[in-house]
């Protein structure tokens, strides 16, 4: 896989899975455009990339805001001319049983997890169509496929990401652009570390490989889908879940 000279936008890049994706792509020679809501944490990731002689640029942006997505894409096109890859990774949870779920908990999760994917995809797609090349990878979730108690908002957003992925894949397939989703199972990251130990143990017992995945294990699947070698794979959902859902 040769990624030299490529430019990737990775959202939610300051920690967890997004950070692991950004670090790995930079090691492959990609210039990584790091996007997240908090600038300080992003700068730390960018410093790490530059220490390793990689290339990175930092943008503080809220993925749920179309204007901010457009500003990032315009700035990247101005400096780099083209955007080769987009990894829509930023995501949040606001768990609650439906009976208790507040409208704000529904709206914020849908706005970040689903509208964020729409915003950034729309912001980059014209440039990808013009260069007749592009790779979009959307981070969905096992919960978007099988549901989960307390996560009506999150599962709806992640199932929505899958429908979005398949529709956009069909729209742009003839332009050299692929659009795929990766659906992680339970991954050890800041998103899951606050689950009570008893809940974590219940999941470990359930997962056939008997452990949570690592952010790096998601990175490998994402990297493959971004590669030239994956040109004939589009509209797919790659499950990386230790066998939890088959
Ligand atoms: P994480 O550690 O919480 O990282 C998510 C990142 O997204 C954080 O840096 C967060 O910033 C950022 N973010 C949140 N809202 C944003 C917004 N409006 N605009 C820009 N950035 C925003 O989560 P993770 O575990 O790495 O998850 C990454 C992706 O994988 C998410 O889409 C998640 O749903 C998905 N996923 C995770 C798991 C898992 O087990 N960890 C499983 C399945 C799917 P702040 O911290 O400042 O809010």
GROMACS .gro file of C-alpha atoms and ligand atoms in nm:
model
  294
    1UNK     CA    1   0.000   0.000   0.000
    2UNK     CA    2   0.148   0.331  -0.106
    3UNK     CA    3   0.007   0.643   0.058
    4UNK     CA    4   0.287   0.888  -0.027
    5UNK     CA    5   0.158   1.234  -0.121
    6UNK     CA    6  -0.197   1.166  -0.002
    7UNK     CA    7  -0.398   1.406   0.213
    8UNK     CA    8  -0.647   1.270   0.469
    9UNK     CA    9  -0.900   1.449   0.686
   10UNK     CA   10  -0.966   1.259   1.010
   11UNK     CA   11  -1.241   1.389   1.240
   12UNK     CA   12  -1.238   1.324   1.613
   13UNK     CA   13  -0.861   1.289   1.586
   14UNK     CA   14  -0.752   1.405   1.930
   15UNK     CA   15  -0.795   1.074   2.112
   16UNK     CA   16  -0.905   0.711   2.089
   17UNK     CA   17  -0.968   0.557   1.749
   18UNK     CA   18  -0.931   0.883   1.552
   19UNK     CA   19  -0.590   0.953   1.705
   20UNK     CA   20  -0.472   0.597   1.627
   21UNK     CA   21  -0.588   0.635   1.264
   22UNK     CA   22  -0.413   0.972   1.230
   23UNK     CA   23  -0.084   0.844   1.375
   24UNK     CA   24  -0.081   0.536   1.153
   25UNK     CA   25  -0.164   0.730   0.834
   26UNK     CA   26   0.112   0.981   0.910
   27UNK     CA   27   0.361   0.693   0.948
   28UNK     CA   28   0.262   0.590   0.593
   29UNK     CA   29   0.352   0.934   0.455
   30UNK     CA   30   0.002   1.083   0.449
   31UNK     CA   31  -0.043   1.450   0.539
   32UNK     CA   32  -0.309   1.426   0.805
   33UNK     CA   33  -0.564   1.704   0.861
   34UNK     CA   34  -0.665   1.662   1.223
   35UNK     CA   35  -1.014   1.783   1.314
   36UNK     CA   36  -1.168   1.788   1.660
   37UNK     CA   37  -1.365   2.017   1.881
   38UNK     CA   38  -1.078   2.096   2.124
   39UNK     CA   39  -0.764   2.247   1.974
   40UNK     CA   40  -0.517   2.179   2.259
   41UNK     CA   41  -0.549   1.800   2.246
   42UNK     CA   42  -0.520   1.810   1.866
   43UNK     CA   43  -0.197   2.010   1.889
   44UNK     CA   44  -0.049   1.732   2.104
   45UNK     CA   45  -0.131   1.474   1.835
   46UNK     CA   46   0.012   1.703   1.566
   47UNK     CA   47   0.333   1.752   1.770
   48UNK     CA   48   0.372   1.374   1.800
   49UNK     CA   49   0.330   1.335   1.423
   50UNK     CA   50   0.587   1.609   1.353
   51UNK     CA   51   0.835   1.458   1.604
   52UNK     CA   52   0.821   1.145   1.387
   53UNK     CA   53   0.886   1.357   1.075
   54UNK     CA   54   0.525   1.331   0.960
   55UNK     CA   55   0.301   1.605   0.826
   56UNK     CA   56  -0.008   1.732   1.009
   57UNK     CA   57  -0.238   2.034   1.017
   58UNK     CA   58  -0.489   2.111   1.289
   59UNK     CA   59  -0.844   2.246   1.267
   60UNK     CA   60  -1.072   2.299   1.565
   61UNK     CA   61  -1.420   2.242   1.425
   62UNK     CA   62  -1.753   2.105   1.538
   63UNK     CA   63  -1.854   1.836   1.288
   64UNK     CA   64  -2.222   1.908   1.351
   65UNK     CA   65  -2.176   2.255   1.195
   66UNK     CA   66  -2.193   2.265   0.815
   67UNK     CA   67  -2.023   2.607   0.801
   68UNK     CA   68  -1.724   2.474   1.000
   69UNK     CA   69  -1.697   2.162   0.780
   70UNK     CA   70  -1.698   2.383   0.470
   71UNK     CA   71  -1.431   2.611   0.617
   72UNK     CA   72  -1.201   2.314   0.687
   73UNK     CA   73  -1.247   2.168   0.338
   74UNK     CA   74  -1.192   2.506   0.169
   75UNK     CA   75  -0.873   2.567   0.367
   76UNK     CA   76  -0.737   2.220   0.282
   77UNK     CA   77  -0.814   2.262  -0.089
   78UNK     CA   78  -0.642   2.601  -0.081
   79UNK     CA   79  -0.325   2.460   0.075
   80UNK     CA   80  -0.314   2.105  -0.069
   81UNK     CA   81  -0.533   2.131  -0.382
   82UNK     CA   82  -0.690   1.793  -0.323
   83UNK     CA   83  -0.847   1.590  -0.046
   84UNK     CA   84  -0.780   1.219  -0.105
   85UNK     CA   85  -0.934   1.066   0.206
   86UNK     CA   86  -1.202   1.151   0.459
   87UNK     CA   87  -1.241   0.947   0.777
   88UNK     CA   88  -1.564   1.045   0.953
   89UNK     CA   89  -1.476   0.925   1.301
   90UNK     CA   90  -1.602   1.190   1.549
   91UNK     CA   91  -1.879   1.048   1.765
   92UNK     CA   92  -2.048   1.083   2.102
   93UNK     CA   93  -2.282   0.887   2.328
   94UNK     CA   94  -2.560   1.023   2.550
   95UNK     CA   95  -2.705   0.697   2.683
   96UNK     CA   96  -3.050   0.673   2.840
   97UNK     CA   97  -3.355   0.452   2.824
   98UNK     CA   98  -3.600   0.588   2.569
   99UNK     CA   99  -3.854   0.661   2.845
  100UNK     CA  100  -3.603   0.896   3.009
  101UNK     CA  101  -3.420   1.020   2.700
  102UNK     CA  102  -3.428   1.395   2.666
  103UNK     CA  103  -3.479   1.557   2.329
  104UNK     CA  104  -3.137   1.718   2.371
  105UNK     CA  105  -2.976   1.373   2.413
  106UNK     CA  106  -3.135   1.256   2.089
  107UNK     CA  107  -3.051   1.572   1.896
  108UNK     CA  108  -2.688   1.602   2.006
  109UNK     CA  109  -2.606   1.239   1.917
  110UNK     CA  110  -2.779   1.257   1.579
  111UNK     CA  111  -2.619   1.593   1.506
  112UNK     CA  112  -2.263   1.479   1.573
  113UNK     CA  113  -2.275   1.114   1.464
  114UNK     CA  114  -2.497   1.139   1.156
  115UNK     CA  115  -2.522   1.502   1.050
  116UNK     CA  116  -2.146   1.531   1.106
  117UNK     CA  117  -2.093   1.259   0.845
  118UNK     CA  118  -2.325   1.442   0.604
  119UNK     CA  119  -2.151   1.777   0.666
  120UNK     CA  120  -1.795   1.659   0.609
  121UNK     CA  121  -1.884   1.430   0.318
  122UNK     CA  122  -2.065   1.716   0.144
  123UNK     CA  123  -1.775   1.949   0.216
  124UNK     CA  124  -1.519   1.724   0.040
  125UNK     CA  125  -1.718   1.551  -0.233
  126UNK     CA  126  -1.691   1.819  -0.504
  127UNK     CA  127  -1.313   1.818  -0.477
  128UNK     CA  128  -1.300   1.438  -0.493
  129UNK     CA  129  -1.531   1.433  -0.797
  130UNK     CA  130  -1.314   1.692  -0.972
  131UNK     CA  131  -1.001   1.483  -0.913
  132UNK     CA  132  -1.188   1.160  -0.995
  133UNK     CA  133  -1.039   1.000  -0.686
  134UNK     CA  134  -1.145   0.969  -0.326
  135UNK     CA  135  -1.185   0.740  -0.029
  136UNK     CA  136  -1.444   0.800   0.243
  137UNK     CA  137  -1.455   0.575   0.550
  138UNK     CA  138  -1.732   0.629   0.803
  139UNK     CA  139  -1.699   0.487   1.153
  140UNK     CA  140  -2.030   0.324   1.240
  141UNK     CA  141  -2.073   0.075   1.526
  142UNK     CA  142  -2.182  -0.278   1.608
  143UNK     CA  143  -2.467  -0.105   1.792
  144UNK     CA  144  -2.594   0.033   1.461
  145UNK     CA  145  -2.638  -0.327   1.345
  146UNK     CA  146  -2.776  -0.499   1.654
  147UNK     CA  147  -2.911  -0.224   1.882
  148UNK     CA  148  -2.837  -0.182   2.252
  149UNK     CA  149  -3.040  -0.101   2.561
  150UNK     CA  150  -3.004   0.268   2.647
  151UNK     CA  151  -2.875   0.363   2.304
  152UNK     CA  152  -3.179   0.435   2.081
  153UNK     CA  153  -3.014   0.763   1.982
  154UNK     CA  154  -2.666   0.618   1.922
  155UNK     CA  155  -2.787   0.305   1.738
  156UNK     CA  156  -3.015   0.514   1.515
  157UNK     CA  157  -2.724   0.745   1.430
  158UNK     CA  158  -2.489   0.456   1.353
  159UNK     CA  159  -2.749   0.267   1.148
  160UNK     CA  160  -2.809   0.595   0.964
  161UNK     CA  161  -2.438   0.614   0.886
  162UNK     CA  162  -2.464   0.275   0.715
  163UNK     CA  163  -2.755   0.384   0.496
  164UNK     CA  164  -2.574   0.706   0.413
  165UNK     CA  165  -2.259   0.511   0.323
  166UNK     CA  166  -2.442   0.285   0.078
  167UNK     CA  167  -2.632   0.570  -0.089
  168UNK     CA  168  -2.327   0.791  -0.135
  169UNK     CA  169  -2.124   0.490  -0.255
  170UNK     CA  170  -2.377   0.442  -0.536
  171UNK     CA  171  -2.377   0.815  -0.624
  172UNK     CA  172  -2.001   0.847  -0.669
  173UNK     CA  173  -1.881   0.498  -0.766
  174UNK     CA  174  -1.828   0.593  -1.129
  175UNK     CA  175  -1.601   0.885  -1.028
  176UNK     CA  176  -1.324   0.678  -0.871
  177UNK     CA  177  -1.457   0.738  -0.521
  178UNK     CA  178  -1.531   0.461  -0.272
  179UNK     CA  179  -1.742   0.503   0.040
  180UNK     CA  180  -1.735   0.236   0.310
  181UNK     CA  181  -1.809   0.197   0.678
  182UNK     CA  182  -1.619   0.026   0.956
  183UNK     CA  183  -1.835  -0.102   1.243
  184UNK     CA  184  -1.621  -0.151   1.554
  185UNK     CA  185  -1.734  -0.371   1.840
  186UNK     CA  186  -1.621  -0.280   2.192
  187UNK     CA  187  -1.290  -0.095   2.172
  188UNK     CA  188  -1.075   0.018   2.465
  189UNK     CA  189  -1.089   0.398   2.430
  190UNK     CA  190  -1.199   0.701   2.635
  191UNK     CA  191  -1.554   0.630   2.509
  192UNK     CA  192  -1.572   0.291   2.685
  193UNK     CA  193  -1.333   0.333   2.980
  194UNK     CA  194  -1.606   0.479   3.203
  195UNK     CA  195  -1.833   0.177   3.168
  196UNK     CA  196  -1.862   0.009   3.510
  197UNK     CA  197  -1.619  -0.284   3.548
  198UNK     CA  198  -1.911  -0.527   3.584
  199UNK     CA  199  -2.049  -0.414   3.247
  200UNK     CA  200  -1.705  -0.438   3.085
  201UNK     CA  201  -1.670  -0.794   3.220
  202UNK     CA  202  -2.013  -0.888   3.084
  203UNK     CA  203  -1.905  -0.774   2.738
  204UNK     CA  204  -1.568  -0.953   2.764
  205UNK     CA  205  -1.753  -1.276   2.848
  206UNK     CA  206  -1.981  -1.226   2.547
  207UNK     CA  207  -1.709  -1.142   2.291
  208UNK     CA  208  -1.570  -1.466   2.140
  209UNK     CA  209  -1.208  -1.340   2.154
  210UNK     CA  210  -1.268  -1.247   2.523
  211UNK     CA  211  -1.131  -0.894   2.519
  212UNK     CA  212  -1.205  -0.544   2.395
  213UNK     CA  213  -1.036  -0.444   2.070
  214UNK     CA  214  -0.764  -0.180   2.050
  215UNK     CA  215  -0.793   0.144   1.849
  216UNK     CA  216  -0.505   0.013   1.634
  217UNK     CA  217  -0.716  -0.289   1.535
  218UNK     CA  218  -0.972  -0.050   1.384
  219UNK     CA  219  -0.694   0.145   1.214
  220UNK     CA  220  -0.583  -0.154   1.007
  221UNK     CA  221  -0.930  -0.194   0.851
  222UNK     CA  222  -0.960   0.179   0.785
  223UNK     CA  223  -0.615   0.194   0.626
  224UNK     CA  224  -0.696  -0.092   0.391
  225UNK     CA  225  -1.021   0.075   0.278
  226UNK     CA  226  -0.828   0.398   0.213
  227UNK     CA  227  -0.570   0.221  -0.001
  228UNK     CA  228  -0.559   0.199  -0.381
  229UNK     CA  229  -0.581  -0.179  -0.338
  230UNK     CA  230  -0.940  -0.140  -0.208
  231UNK     CA  231  -1.063   0.032  -0.527
  232UNK     CA  232  -1.323  -0.240  -0.596
  233UNK     CA  233  -1.472  -0.234  -0.246
  234UNK     CA  234  -1.751   0.020  -0.200
  235UNK     CA  235  -2.075   0.050  -0.004
  236UNK     CA  236  -1.955  -0.214   0.242
  237UNK     CA  237  -1.959  -0.239   0.619
  238UNK     CA  238  -1.649  -0.405   0.762
  239UNK     CA  239  -1.713  -0.551   1.108
  240UNK     CA  240  -1.420  -0.541   1.349
  241UNK     CA  241  -1.570  -0.681   1.667
  242UNK     CA  242  -1.384  -0.989   1.790
  243UNK     CA  243  -1.670  -1.205   1.663
  244UNK     CA  244  -1.934  -1.040   1.887
  245UNK     CA  245  -2.171  -1.014   1.589
  246UNK     CA  246  -2.134  -1.255   1.297
  247LIG     P1  247  -1.364   0.904   2.183
  247LIG     O1  248  -1.240   0.858   2.249
  247LIG     O2  249  -1.470   0.966   2.267
  247LIG     O3  250  -1.322   1.005   2.065
  247LIG     C1  251  -1.415   1.076   1.991
  247LIG     C2  252  -1.356   1.209   1.953
  247LIG     O4  253  -1.454   1.284   1.881
  247LIG     C3  254  -1.319   1.294   2.077
  247LIG     O5  255  -1.191   1.349   2.061
  247LIG     C4  256  -1.427   1.400   2.079
  247LIG     O6  257  -1.387   1.521   2.137
  247LIG     C5  258  -1.454   1.417   1.930
  247LIG     N1  259  -1.579   1.487   1.908
  247LIG     C6  260  -1.693   1.475   1.979
  247LIG     N2  261  -1.785   1.557   1.932
  247LIG     C7  262  -1.729   1.626   1.829
  247LIG     C8  263  -1.775   1.727   1.742
  247LIG     N3  264  -1.898   1.777   1.752
  247LIG     N4  265  -1.690   1.775   1.648
  247LIG     C9  266  -1.563   1.728   1.640
  247LIG     N5  267  -1.515   1.631   1.719
  247LIG    C10  268  -1.596   1.582   1.815
  247LIG     O7  269  -1.432   0.785   2.104
  247LIG     P2  270  -1.370   0.660   2.027
  247LIG     O8  271  -1.396   0.541   2.109
  247LIG     O9  272  -1.233   0.689   1.979
  247LIG    O10  273  -1.473   0.655   1.905
  247LIG    C11  274  -1.443   0.700   1.775
  247LIG    C12  275  -1.558   0.658   1.684
  247LIG    O11  276  -1.575   0.517   1.691
  247LIG    C13  277  -1.692   0.719   1.725
  247LIG    O12  278  -1.767   0.751   1.609
  247LIG    C14  279  -1.759   0.606   1.800
  247LIG    O13  280  -1.900   0.617   1.798
  247LIG    C15  281  -1.709   0.487   1.722
  247LIG     N6  282  -1.714   0.362   1.795
  247LIG    C16  283  -1.644   0.345   1.911
  247LIG    C17  284  -1.652   0.223   1.979
  247LIG    C18  285  -1.577   0.197   2.106
  247LIG    O14  286  -1.599   0.090   2.167
  247LIG     N7  287  -1.489   0.286   2.152
  247LIG    C19  288  -1.731   0.121   1.928
  247LIG    C20  289  -1.801   0.142   1.811
  247LIG    C21  290  -1.791   0.263   1.744
  247LIG     P3  291  -1.420   1.548   2.293
  247LIG    O15  292  -1.359   1.436   2.370
  247LIG    O16  293  -1.358   1.680   2.318
  247LIG    O17  294  -1.571   1.548   2.303
   0.00000   0.00000   0.00000
